Coordinates of C-alpha atoms in Angstrom, one line a residue:
X1 CA 0.0 0.0 0.0
X2 CA 1.3 3.4 -0.9
X3 CA 1.8 6.0 1.8
X4 CA 2.1 9.7 1.4
X5 CA 1.0 13.1 2.5
X6 CA -2.4 14.6 2.0
X7 CA -2.7 17.8 0.1
X8 CA -5.6 20.1 1.0
X9 CA -5.9 23.5 -0.7
X10 CA -6.9 26.0 2.0
X11 CA -7.8 29.7 1.9
X12 CA -4.9 32.1 1.9
X13 CA -3.6 33.0 5.4
X14 CA -4.6 29.7 7.0
X15 CA -2.2 28.7 9.8
X16 CA 0.5 26.1 9.0
X17 CA -0.1 24.3 12.2
X18 CA -3.7 23.8 11.2
X19 CA -2.7 22.2 7.9
X20 CA -0.3 19.8 9.7
X21 CA -2.9 18.8 12.2
X22 CA -5.4 18.2 9.4
X23 CA -2.9 16.0 7.6
X24 CA -2.1 13.8 10.6
X25 CA -5.7 13.5 11.6
X26 CA -7.2 12.8 8.2
X27 CA -4.8 10.2 7.0
X28 CA -5.9 7.4 9.4
X29 CA -9.5 8.3 9.0
X30 CA -9.4 8.1 5.2
X31 CA -7.6 4.8 5.3
X32 CA -10.2 3.4 7.8
X33 CA -13.0 4.6 5.4
X34 CA -11.2 2.9 2.6
X35 CA -11.0 -0.4 4.4
X36 CA -14.7 -0.2 5.4
X37 CA -15.8 0.6 1.8
X38 CA -13.8 -2.3 0.4
X39 CA -15.1 -4.7 2.9
X40 CA -18.7 -3.9 2.1
X41 CA -18.5 -3.6 -1.6
X42 CA -20.8 -5.7 -3.7
X43 CA -20.5 -6.5 -7.4
X44 CA -21.9 -4.0 -9.8
X45 CA -22.9 -1.5 -7.2
X46 CA -22.1 2.2 -7.3
X47 CA -18.6 2.4 -5.8
X48 CA -17.6 4.9 -3.1
X49 CA -14.8 7.4 -3.5
X50 CA -12.3 5.5 -1.5
X51 CA -12.8 2.2 -3.4
X52 CA -10.6 3.7 -6.0
X53 CA -8.2 5.5 -3.7
X54 CA -6.7 2.7 -1.7
X55 CA -3.7 1.4 -3.7
X56 CA -5.1 2.7 -6.9
X57 CA -2.7 0.9 -9.2
X58 CA -3.5 -2.5 -7.9
X59 CA -7.2 -1.8 -7.9
X60 CA -6.9 -0.7 -11.5
X61 CA -5.2 -4.0 -12.5
X62 CA -7.8 -6.0 -10.6
X63 CA -10.7 -4.2 -12.4
X64 CA -9.0 -4.7 -15.7
X65 CA -8.6 -8.4 -15.2
X66 CA -12.1 -8.8 -14.0
X67 CA -13.5 -6.9 -17.0
X68 CA -11.7 -8.9 -19.6
X69 CA -10.5 -5.6 -21.2
X70 CA -7.2 -5.7 -23.1
X71 CA -4.1 -4.4 -21.6
X72 CA -4.0 -1.5 -24.0
X73 CA -7.1 0.0 -22.5
X74 CA -5.5 2.0 -19.7
X75 CA -3.7 -0.1 -17.1
X76 CA -0.5 1.7 -16.1
X77 CA 2.9 0.0 -16.2
X78 CA 4.9 -0.6 -13.1
X79 CA 6.7 2.8 -13.4
X80 CA 3.3 4.5 -13.5
X81 CA 2.3 2.9 -10.1
X82 CA 4.9 5.0 -8.3
X83 CA 3.1 7.5 -6.1
X84 CA 3.5 11.2 -7.0
X85 CA 3.1 14.2 -4.8
X86 CA 2.0 17.1 -6.9
X87 CA 1.4 20.5 -5.4
X88 CA -1.5 21.1 -7.8
X89 CA -4.8 20.8 -6.0
X90 CA -8.0 22.8 -6.8
X91 CA -9.2 25.1 -4.1
X92 CA -11.3 23.3 -1.5
X93 CA -10.5 19.9 -2.9
X94 CA -8.7 17.0 -1.2
X95 CA -5.8 15.5 -3.1
X96 CA -3.9 12.3 -2.1
X97 CA -1.5 10.5 -4.4
X98 CA -3.3 10.6 -7.7
X99 CA -6.8 11.0 -6.4
X100 CA -8.6 14.4 -6.5
X101 CA -11.8 14.6 -4.5
X102 CA -13.9 17.7 -5.1
X103 CA -17.4 16.5 -4.1
X104 CA -20.0 18.6 -2.2
X105 CA -18.5 21.9 -3.0
X106 CA -21.2 23.6 -4.9
X107 CA -19.0 23.8 -8.0
X108 CA -20.7 25.1 -11.2
X109 CA -17.8 24.1 -13.5
X110 CA -15.1 21.5 -13.7
X111 CA -12.2 22.9 -11.6
X112 CA -8.8 23.8 -13.1
X113 CA -5.4 23.0 -11.6
X114 CA -6.0 19.3 -11.6
X115 CA -2.7 17.5 -11.8
X116 CA -2.0 15.7 -15.1
X117 CA -1.2 12.5 -13.4
X118 CA -4.6 12.2 -11.7
X119 CA -6.2 8.8 -12.0
X120 CA -9.5 9.5 -10.1
X121 CA -11.4 12.7 -10.3
X122 CA -14.5 12.8 -8.0
X123 CA -16.9 15.7 -8.8
X124 CA -20.1 14.2 -7.5
X125 CA -22.8 16.2 -5.6
X126 CA -22.1 19.6 -7.2
X127 CA -24.0 22.0 -9.5
X128 CA -22.1 21.4 -12.7
X129 CA -24.4 22.0 -15.7
X130 CA -22.1 21.6 -18.7
X131 CA -19.0 19.7 -19.7
X132 CA -16.9 21.9 -22.1
X133 CA -14.4 21.1 -24.7
X134 CA -11.2 21.7 -22.6
X135 CA -12.6 20.7 -19.1
X136 CA -10.4 17.6 -19.0
X137 CA -7.5 18.8 -21.1
X138 CA -4.2 17.2 -20.1
X139 CA -5.8 14.4 -18.0
X140 CA -4.5 11.6 -20.2
X141 CA -4.0 9.3 -17.2
X142 CA -7.5 9.6 -15.8
X143 CA -8.9 6.2 -15.0
X144 CA -12.2 7.0 -13.3
X145 CA -14.4 10.1 -13.5
X146 CA -17.3 10.5 -11.1
X147 CA -19.9 13.1 -12.0
X148 CA -22.9 11.7 -10.1
X149 CA -25.7 14.0 -8.9
X150 CA -24.9 17.2 -10.7
X151 CA -27.1 19.2 -13.1
X152 CA -25.4 18.3 -16.4
X153 CA -27.6 19.0 -19.5
X154 CA -24.9 19.5 -22.1
X155 CA -21.7 17.7 -23.0
X156 CA -19.4 19.0 -25.8
X157 CA -18.7 16.3 -28.4
X158 CA -15.0 16.5 -27.7
X159 CA -15.2 16.9 -23.9
X160 CA -13.9 13.3 -23.3
X161 CA -11.3 13.3 -26.1
X162 CA -8.3 13.8 -23.8
X163 CA -9.3 10.9 -21.6
X164 CA -7.6 8.1 -23.5
X165 CA -7.3 5.8 -20.5
X166 CA -10.7 6.4 -18.9
X167 CA -12.3 3.1 -17.9
X168 CA -15.1 4.1 -15.5
X169 CA -17.5 6.9 -16.2
X170 CA -20.2 7.6 -13.6
X171 CA -22.6 10.3 -14.8
X172 CA -25.9 9.1 -13.2
X173 CA -28.4 11.5 -11.6
X174 CA -28.0 14.3 -14.0
X175 CA -30.3 16.0 -16.6
X176 CA -29.0 14.3 -19.7
X177 CA -31.5 13.7 -22.5
X178 CA -29.0 11.7 -24.7
X179 CA -26.1 9.4 -24.2
X180 CA -22.9 11.4 -24.6
X181 CA -21.2 11.2 -28.0
X182 CA -17.7 10.1 -28.7
X183 CA -17.1 8.1 -25.5
X184 CA -13.5 7.0 -25.0
X185 CA -12.7 3.7 -26.6
X186 CA -11.0 2.6 -23.4
X187 CA -14.2 2.7 -21.5
X188 CA -15.2 -0.5 -19.5
X189 CA -18.0 0.7 -17.3
X190 CA -20.7 3.3 -18.0
X191 CA -23.3 4.3 -15.3
X192 CA -25.8 6.7 -16.7
X193 CA -28.9 5.9 -14.8
X194 CA -31.4 8.4 -13.5
X195 CA -31.2 10.9 -16.3
X196 CA -33.8 11.9 -18.9
X197 CA -32.7 9.7 -21.8
X198 CA -35.5 8.5 -24.1
X199 CA -33.5 7.2 -27.1
X200 CA -30.5 5.0 -27.7
X201 CA -29.5 5.6 -31.3
X202 CA -27.6 3.3 -33.5
X203 CA -23.8 3.9 -33.4
X204 CA -23.7 5.7 -30.0
X205 CA -21.6 2.8 -28.6
X206 CA -19.5 2.2 -31.7
X207 CA -15.8 1.6 -31.1
X208 CA -16.3 0.6 -27.4
X209 CA -14.8 -2.9 -27.7
X210 CA -13.7 -2.9 -24.1
X211 CA -17.1 -2.0 -22.6
X212 CA -18.6 -4.8 -20.4
X213 CA -21.0 -3.0 -18.0
X214 CA -23.8 -0.5 -18.7
X215 CA -26.2 0.8 -16.1
X216 CA -28.9 2.9 -17.7
X217 CA -32.0 2.3 -15.5
X218 CA -34.1 5.1 -14.2
X219 CA -34.5 6.7 -17.6
X220 CA -37.9 7.1 -19.4
X221 CA -36.9 4.6 -22.1
X222 CA -39.6 2.8 -24.0
X223 CA -39.0 -0.2 -26.3
X224 CA -39.4 2.1 -29.3
X225 CA -36.5 4.2 -28.0
X226 CA -33.9 1.6 -28.9
X227 CA -32.9 1.9 -32.6
X228 CA -32.1 -1.3 -34.4
X229 CA -28.4 -2.0 -34.0
X230 CA -28.1 0.3 -31.0
X231 CA -25.9 -2.2 -29.2
X232 CA -24.0 -3.5 -32.3
X233 CA -20.3 -4.3 -31.6
X234 CA -20.7 -4.4 -27.8
X235 CA -19.6 -7.4 -25.8
X236 CA -21.4 -6.6 -22.6
X237 CA -21.5 -8.9 -19.6
X238 CA -23.9 -6.8 -17.6
X239 CA -26.8 -4.6 -18.6
X240 CA -29.4 -2.9 -16.3
X241 CA -32.4 -1.1 -17.7
X242 CA -34.6 -1.1 -14.6
X243 CA -37.2 1.5 -13.6
X244 CA -37.8 2.5 -17.2
X245 CA -41.0 2.2 -19.4
X246 CA -40.4 -1.1 -21.1
X247 CA -43.4 -3.2 -22.1
X248 CA -41.3 -6.1 -23.4
X249 CA -37.7 -7.4 -23.4
X250 CA -35.7 -5.1 -25.8
X251 CA -34.6 -6.7 -29.1
X252 CA -31.1 -7.2 -30.3
X253 CA -29.3 -6.8 -27.0
X254 CA -25.7 -8.2 -26.9
X255 CA -25.6 -12.0 -27.1
X256 CA -22.6 -12.0 -24.7
X257 CA -24.8 -10.9 -21.7
X258 CA -24.3 -12.8 -18.4
X259 CA -26.6 -10.5 -16.4
X260 CA -29.7 -8.7 -17.6
X261 CA -31.8 -6.7 -15.1
X262 CA -35.2 -5.4 -16.3
X263 CA -36.9 -5.0 -12.9
X264 CA -39.5 -2.3 -12.2
X265 CA -40.8 -1.9 -15.8
X266 CA -44.2 -2.7 -17.4
X267 CA -43.3 -6.0 -19.1
X268 CA -46.5 -8.0 -19.5
X269 CA -45.4 -11.2 -21.2
X270 CA -42.3 -13.3 -22.1
X271 CA -42.7 -14.7 -25.6
X272 CA -40.9 -17.5 -27.2
X273 CA -38.4 -15.5 -29.2
X274 CA -37.6 -12.9 -26.5
X275 CA -34.8 -14.9 -24.9
X276 CA -33.6 -16.8 -27.9
X277 CA -30.3 -15.1 -28.4
X278 CA -29.2 -14.9 -24.7
X279 CA -27.9 -18.4 -24.1
X280 CA -25.1 -17.1 -21.9
X281 CA -27.3 -15.5 -19.3
X282 CA -26.8 -16.8 -15.7
X283 CA -28.8 -14.0 -13.9
X284 CA -32.1 -12.6 -15.2
X285 CA -34.1 -10.0 -13.2
X286 CA -37.7 -9.5 -14.2
X287 CA -39.2 -8.6 -10.8
X288 CA -41.8 -5.8 -10.3
X289 CA -43.3 -6.0 -13.7
X290 CA -46.8 -6.9 -14.9
X291 CA -45.9 -10.4 -16.3
X292 CA -49.0 -12.6 -16.6
X293 CA -47.7 -15.1 -19.1
X294 CA -44.3 -16.8 -19.9
X295 CA -44.7 -18.8 -23.1
X296 CA -43.8 -22.5 -22.8
X297 CA -40.3 -23.2 -24.0
X298 CA -39.1 -19.6 -23.8
X299 CA -36.8 -20.4 -20.8
X300 CA -35.3 -23.4 -22.5
X301 CA -33.0 -21.1 -24.4
X302 CA -31.2 -20.3 -21.2
X303 CA -29.1 -23.4 -20.4
X304 CA -26.7 -21.6 -18.1
X305 CA -29.3 -19.7 -16.1
X306 CA -28.7 -19.8 -12.4
X307 CA -30.8 -17.0 -10.9
X308 CA -34.3 -15.9 -12.1
X309 CA -36.1 -13.1 -10.4
X310 CA -39.9 -13.0 -11.0
X311 CA -41.1 -11.4 -7.8
X312 CA -44.0 -9.0 -7.8
X313 CA -45.6 -10.0 -11.1
X314 CA -49.0 -11.4 -11.9
X315 CA -48.1 -15.0 -12.6
X316 CA -50.5 -17.6 -11.4
X317 CA -48.2 -20.6 -11.8
X318 CA -44.5 -21.5 -11.9
X319 CA -43.3 -21.1 -15.5
X320 CA -42.6 -24.3 -17.4
X321 CA -39.2 -25.3 -18.7
X322 CA -37.1 -24.5 -15.6
X323 CA -34.0 -26.7 -15.5
X324 CA -33.3 -28.6 -12.3
X325 CA -34.4 -26.0 -9.7
X326 CA -32.3 -26.2 -6.5
X327 CA -33.5 -23.4 -4.3
X328 CA -36.5 -21.2 -3.8
X329 CA -36.9 -18.3 -1.4
X330 CA -39.9 -16.1 -0.7
X331 CA -40.9 -13.0 1.2
X332 CA -43.6 -11.2 3.2
X333 CA -47.2 -11.6 2.1
X334 CA -46.3 -14.2 -0.6
X335 CA -46.8 -17.9 -0.8
X336 CA -43.6 -19.9 -1.2
X337 CA -43.0 -23.2 -2.9
X338 CA -41.5 -25.8 -0.6
X339 CA -37.9 -25.8 -1.7
X340 CA -37.3 -29.2 0.0
X341 CA -39.5 -31.0 -2.5
X342 CA -38.7 -31.6 -6.2
X343 CA -40.2 -28.8 -8.2
X344 CA -42.4 -29.6 -11.2
X345 CA -43.8 -27.0 -13.6
X346 CA -47.2 -25.7 -12.4
X347 CA -46.6 -27.2 -9.0
X348 CA -49.1 -26.3 -6.3
X349 CA -46.9 -27.3 -3.3
X350 CA -47.5 -24.0 -1.4
X351 CA -47.3 -23.4 2.3
X352 CA -48.2 -20.1 4.0
X353 CA -45.5 -17.8 5.3
X354 CA -45.5 -15.9 8.5
X355 CA -47.1 -12.5 8.3
X356 CA -43.8 -10.6 8.7
X357 CA -41.4 -13.1 7.5
X358 CA -38.8 -11.8 5.0
X359 CA -36.1 -13.7 3.3
X360 CA -32.7 -12.6 2.3
X361 CA -31.1 -13.2 -1.1
X362 CA -28.1 -15.4 -0.6
X363 CA -27.8 -17.6 -3.6
X364 CA -25.9 -20.8 -3.0
X365 CA -22.7 -21.7 -4.9
X366 CA -23.2 -23.4 -8.2
X367 CA -23.8 -27.1 -8.0
X368 CA -23.5 -28.1 -11.6
X369 CA -25.8 -27.5 -14.5
X370 CA -29.3 -26.3 -13.9
X371 CA -31.0 -23.4 -12.2
X372 CA -29.7 -22.8 -8.7
X373 CA -31.9 -19.9 -7.6
X374 CA -35.4 -18.8 -8.4
X375 CA -37.0 -15.8 -6.6
X376 CA -40.7 -16.2 -7.4
X377 CA -43.1 -14.4 -5.2
X378 CA -46.7 -14.7 -6.0
X379 CA -48.9 -12.1 -4.4
X380 CA -51.6 -13.5 -2.1
X381 CA -55.0 -11.9 -2.0
X382 CA -55.4 -10.2 1.3

């Protein structure tokens, strides 16, 4: 683990002793926060600031290996992992090693004086409304850019051009009406949920051969908003389009998907051809929809499926075609299947659950071919 001093830009005239005291006090607190954040991190959840800061070089390499991205997409060499101690730090921000944290400052523009060797720039929870052409000029080593919870409505078409090694772009909870153009080809993870995006045009993801994770839920996307070929060329492992306005499973999503989350939409039925191309799925989330019917045979196209979430729908029976179910859990005000008995399609082996019983989702380790986990909660008339 790298060690080094903390740089905090203070107002002119601040006492030197105050800066020294802040440095000695903040260092152990920040490291403790880092350890806590890492210990509680879950896959594909929004990461905290210090998930990137602790030994940033090793974390970058781990992310790269997990993503399957090629080594040319931004992982620094060993020389680049040497910590640097630049005196450049924007006013009011906290700078440590190559991490610049400028969150919660009421900023209206991207700050200047960011060191060129910065790998993480955290600008979340500000009032930034526009990303201009030269806002990130010179930041060729930037690995992660956090712009969550601002007021961004406009992004210049060349705003991200200098970011040749950017792998993580978090720009959720803004006011965007379209996906930013000309995203860096090095990008591995894009989180753009909770904006105002209604359309995903063809070609918007062209050239992003390293991308494997997109989170775009919480946008008013309808099925008609996806142009044919919108996802052409992508080799995604993970896609979430929850809390949108979908009435069916979108067409022509990447065939490489391992996880597809479409919870909290208005999907009414699963038809035979809807899942035909997604043979690599092992986790499918369809909870909190309006599904009344799953056509017989539609699930047989998912030979590697391990987890299927169908909670809070309008199904009257267990869908047919489920391969070798191993576990079933249920929740409050729902009637669970008895997971100790062999499951047959359309089974009626129900037993009432306690009024306030709630289950936790802890899927078991894979025990060979077949579905290991099904979360199917059928609402009981009260």
